[in-house]
mmCIF file of C-alpha atoms in Angstrom:
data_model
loop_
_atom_site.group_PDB
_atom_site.id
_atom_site.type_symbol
_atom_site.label_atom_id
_atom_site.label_comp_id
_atom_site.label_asym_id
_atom_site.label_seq_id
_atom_site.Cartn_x
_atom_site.Cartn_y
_atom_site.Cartn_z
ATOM 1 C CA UNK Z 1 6.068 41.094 -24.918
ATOM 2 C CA UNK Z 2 3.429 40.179 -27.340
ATOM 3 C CA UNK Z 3 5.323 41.396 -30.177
ATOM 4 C CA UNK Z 4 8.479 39.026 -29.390
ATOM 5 C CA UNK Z 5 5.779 36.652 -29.000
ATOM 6 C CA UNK Z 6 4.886 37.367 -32.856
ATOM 7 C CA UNK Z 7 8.975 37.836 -33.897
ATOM 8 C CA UNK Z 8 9.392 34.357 -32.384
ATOM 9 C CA UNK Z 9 6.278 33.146 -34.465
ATOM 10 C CA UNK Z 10 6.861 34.590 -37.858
ATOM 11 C CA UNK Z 11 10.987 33.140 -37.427
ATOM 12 C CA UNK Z 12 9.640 29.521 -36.487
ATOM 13 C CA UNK Z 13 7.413 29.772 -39.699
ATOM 14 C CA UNK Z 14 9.872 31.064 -41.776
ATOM 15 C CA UNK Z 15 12.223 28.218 -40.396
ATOM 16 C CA UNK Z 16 9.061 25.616 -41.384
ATOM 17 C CA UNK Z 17 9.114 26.985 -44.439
ATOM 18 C CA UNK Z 18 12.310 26.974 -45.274
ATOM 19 C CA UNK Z 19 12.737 23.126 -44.524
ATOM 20 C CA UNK Z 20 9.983 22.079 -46.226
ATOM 21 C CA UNK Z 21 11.120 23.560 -49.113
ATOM 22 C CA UNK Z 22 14.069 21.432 -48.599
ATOM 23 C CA UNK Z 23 12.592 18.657 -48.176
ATOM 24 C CA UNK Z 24 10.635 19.507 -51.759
ATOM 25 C CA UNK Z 25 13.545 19.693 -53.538
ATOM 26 C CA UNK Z 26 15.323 16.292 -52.137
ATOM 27 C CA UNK Z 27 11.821 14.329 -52.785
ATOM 28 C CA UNK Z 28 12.288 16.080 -56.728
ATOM 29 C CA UNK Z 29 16.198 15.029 -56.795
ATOM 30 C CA UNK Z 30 14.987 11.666 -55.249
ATOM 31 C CA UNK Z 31 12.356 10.948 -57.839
ATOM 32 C CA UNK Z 32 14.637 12.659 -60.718
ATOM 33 C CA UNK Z 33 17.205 10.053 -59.729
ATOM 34 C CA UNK Z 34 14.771 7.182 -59.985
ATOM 35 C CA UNK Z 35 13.611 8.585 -63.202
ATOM 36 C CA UNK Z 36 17.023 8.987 -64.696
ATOM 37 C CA UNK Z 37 18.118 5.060 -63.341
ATOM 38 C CA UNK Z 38 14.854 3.985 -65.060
ATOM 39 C CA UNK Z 39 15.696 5.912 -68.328
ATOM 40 C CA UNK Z 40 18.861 4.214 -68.454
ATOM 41 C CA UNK Z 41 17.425 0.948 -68.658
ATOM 42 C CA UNK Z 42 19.244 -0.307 -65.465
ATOM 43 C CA UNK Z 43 18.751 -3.553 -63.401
ATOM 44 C CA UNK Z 44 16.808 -0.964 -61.031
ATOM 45 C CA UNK Z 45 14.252 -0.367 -63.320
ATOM 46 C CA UNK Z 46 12.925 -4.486 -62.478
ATOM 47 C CA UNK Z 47 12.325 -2.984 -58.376
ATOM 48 C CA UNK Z 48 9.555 -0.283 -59.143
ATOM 49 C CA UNK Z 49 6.603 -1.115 -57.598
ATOM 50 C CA UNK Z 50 3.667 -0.155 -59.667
ATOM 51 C CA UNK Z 51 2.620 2.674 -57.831
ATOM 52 C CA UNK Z 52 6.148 3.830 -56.909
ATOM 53 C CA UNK Z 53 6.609 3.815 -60.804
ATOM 54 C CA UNK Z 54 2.721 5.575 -61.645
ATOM 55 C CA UNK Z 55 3.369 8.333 -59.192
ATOM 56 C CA UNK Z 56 7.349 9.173 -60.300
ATOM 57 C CA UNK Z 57 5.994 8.917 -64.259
ATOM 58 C CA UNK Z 58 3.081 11.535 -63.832
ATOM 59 C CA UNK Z 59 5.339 13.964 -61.071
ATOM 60 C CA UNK Z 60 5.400 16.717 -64.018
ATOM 61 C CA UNK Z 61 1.512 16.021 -64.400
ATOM 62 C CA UNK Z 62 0.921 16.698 -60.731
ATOM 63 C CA UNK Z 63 -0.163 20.485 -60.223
ATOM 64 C CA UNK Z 64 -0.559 20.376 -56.494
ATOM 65 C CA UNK Z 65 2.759 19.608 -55.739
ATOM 66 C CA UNK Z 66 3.684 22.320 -57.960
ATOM 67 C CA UNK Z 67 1.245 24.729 -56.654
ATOM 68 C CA UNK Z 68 2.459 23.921 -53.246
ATOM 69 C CA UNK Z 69 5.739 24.065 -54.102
ATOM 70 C CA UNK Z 70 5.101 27.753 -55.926
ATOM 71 C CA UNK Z 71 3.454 28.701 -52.995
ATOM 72 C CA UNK Z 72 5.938 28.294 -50.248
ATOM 73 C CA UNK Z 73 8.791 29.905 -52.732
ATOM 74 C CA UNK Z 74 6.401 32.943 -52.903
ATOM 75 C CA UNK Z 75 6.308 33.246 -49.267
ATOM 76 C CA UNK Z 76 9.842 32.756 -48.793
ATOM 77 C CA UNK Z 77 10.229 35.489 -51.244
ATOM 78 C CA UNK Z 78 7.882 37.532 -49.302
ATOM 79 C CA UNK Z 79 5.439 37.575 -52.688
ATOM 80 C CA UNK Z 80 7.901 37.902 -55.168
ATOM 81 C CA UNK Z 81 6.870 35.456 -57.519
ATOM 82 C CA UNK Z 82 2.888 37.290 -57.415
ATOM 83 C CA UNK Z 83 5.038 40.540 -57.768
ATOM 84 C CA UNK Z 84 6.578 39.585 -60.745
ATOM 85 C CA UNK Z 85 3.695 37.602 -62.310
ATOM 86 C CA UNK Z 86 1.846 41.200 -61.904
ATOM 87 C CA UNK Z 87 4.373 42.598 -63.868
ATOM 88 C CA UNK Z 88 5.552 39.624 -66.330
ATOM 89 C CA UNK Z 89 3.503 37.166 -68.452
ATOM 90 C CA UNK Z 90 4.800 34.095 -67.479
ATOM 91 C CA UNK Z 91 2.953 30.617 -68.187
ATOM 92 C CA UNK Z 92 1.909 28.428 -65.647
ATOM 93 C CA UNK Z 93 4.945 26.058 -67.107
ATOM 94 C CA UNK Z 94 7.498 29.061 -66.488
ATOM 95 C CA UNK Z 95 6.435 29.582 -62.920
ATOM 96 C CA UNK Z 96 7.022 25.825 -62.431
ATOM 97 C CA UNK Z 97 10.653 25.820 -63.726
ATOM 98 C CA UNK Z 98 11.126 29.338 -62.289
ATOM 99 C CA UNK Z 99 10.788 27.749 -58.891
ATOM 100 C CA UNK Z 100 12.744 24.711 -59.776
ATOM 101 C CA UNK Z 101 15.464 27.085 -60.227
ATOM 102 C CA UNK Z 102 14.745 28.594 -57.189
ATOM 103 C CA UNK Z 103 15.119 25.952 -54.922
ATOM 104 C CA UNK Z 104 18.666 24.971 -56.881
ATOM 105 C CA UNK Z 105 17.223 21.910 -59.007
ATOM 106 C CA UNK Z 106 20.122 19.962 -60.939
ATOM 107 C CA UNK Z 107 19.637 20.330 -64.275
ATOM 108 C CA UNK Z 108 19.461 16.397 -65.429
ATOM 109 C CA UNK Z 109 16.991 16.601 -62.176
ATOM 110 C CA UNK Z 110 14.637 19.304 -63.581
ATOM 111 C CA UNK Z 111 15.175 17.320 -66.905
ATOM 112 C CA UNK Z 112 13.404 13.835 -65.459
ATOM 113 C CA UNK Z 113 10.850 15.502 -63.637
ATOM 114 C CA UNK Z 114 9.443 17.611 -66.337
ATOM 115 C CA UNK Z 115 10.060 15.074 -68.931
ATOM 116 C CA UNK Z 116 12.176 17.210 -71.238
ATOM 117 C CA UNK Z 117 15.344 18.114 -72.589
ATOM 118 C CA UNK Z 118 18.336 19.683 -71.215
ATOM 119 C CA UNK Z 119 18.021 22.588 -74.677
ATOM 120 C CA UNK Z 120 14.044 23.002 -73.275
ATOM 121 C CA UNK Z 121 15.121 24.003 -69.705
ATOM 122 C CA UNK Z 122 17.960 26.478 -70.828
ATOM 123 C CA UNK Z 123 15.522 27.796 -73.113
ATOM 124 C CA UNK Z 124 13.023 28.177 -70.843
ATOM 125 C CA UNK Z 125 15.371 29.576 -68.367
ATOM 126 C CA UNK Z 126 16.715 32.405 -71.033
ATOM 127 C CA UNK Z 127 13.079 33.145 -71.934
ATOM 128 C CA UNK Z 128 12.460 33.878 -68.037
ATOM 129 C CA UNK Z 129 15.716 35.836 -68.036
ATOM 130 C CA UNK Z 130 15.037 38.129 -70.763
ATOM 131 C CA UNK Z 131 12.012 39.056 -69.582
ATOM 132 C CA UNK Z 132 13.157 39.737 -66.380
ATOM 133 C CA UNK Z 133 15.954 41.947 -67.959
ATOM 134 C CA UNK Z 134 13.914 43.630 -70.320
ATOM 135 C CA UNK Z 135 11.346 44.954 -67.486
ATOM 136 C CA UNK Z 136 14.572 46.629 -65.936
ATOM 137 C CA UNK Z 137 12.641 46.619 -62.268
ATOM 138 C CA UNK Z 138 15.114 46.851 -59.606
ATOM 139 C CA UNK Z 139 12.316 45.695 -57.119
ATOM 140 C CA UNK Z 140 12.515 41.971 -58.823
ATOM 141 C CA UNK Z 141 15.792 41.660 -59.989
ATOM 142 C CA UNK Z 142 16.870 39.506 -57.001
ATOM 143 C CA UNK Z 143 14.918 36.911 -58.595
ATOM 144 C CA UNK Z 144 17.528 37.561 -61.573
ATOM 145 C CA UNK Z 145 19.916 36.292 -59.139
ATOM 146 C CA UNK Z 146 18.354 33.573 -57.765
ATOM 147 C CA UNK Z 147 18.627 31.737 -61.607
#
């Protein structure tokens, strides 16, 4: 009994989890959209509000939203992103786009809220690749697959 009890936790967590992940990534796509609008120069770029406009601007400053965001793909990868920063060098900058990947960022998205170029991302995404590849670890290649 008590361990269904526990099952039936650990599932509604994972479920938790797993949509506010979701709603992570449609807040990014949201505020990548308004970012890309506003880079265009369009007639939409006269409705920011100030603060609207402050907070989208400094998104690839803000590090909890990223460390949250980090944290919930690690435990929806049951630690794999610890796992493989045990066993990989990555910058605090990879693990950022890493997740971005994760969660299935559009690239022009991932583009406007880190306030680089489309070349930048691929690179950093190859330079995450290799070293994946290179440590030939069968217990972290899923993440392989997850880019």
């Amino acid at each position: 009994m008590l361990s269904n009890e526990k099952n039936e936790m650990d599932e509604t967590q994972t479920k938790i989890r797993k949509e506010f992940i979701q709603l992570i990534k449609i807040r990014f796509e949201e505020m990548g959209e308004v970012l890309i609008q506003k880079q265009k120069n369009s007639p939409y770029k006269k409705d920011f509000k100030p603060n609207y406009n402050h907070s989208i601007q400094g998104l690839q400053k803000d590090e909890y939203i990223f460390q949250e965001l980090i944290k919930l793909v690690n435990e929806e990868l049951h630690n794999l992103i610890d796992l493989l920063l045990e066993k990989i060098p990555l910058t605090p900058k990879e693990v950022k786009y890493l997740c971005c990947f994760i969660i299935g960022l559009d690239l022009r998205i991932i583009v406007a809220i880190m306030d680089t170029t489309p070349n930048y991302v691929y690179k950093i995404k190859s330079s995450i690749k290799k070293k994946i590849t290179d440590l030939n670890d069968p217990s972290i290649d899923i993440i392989e697959t997850l880019l």
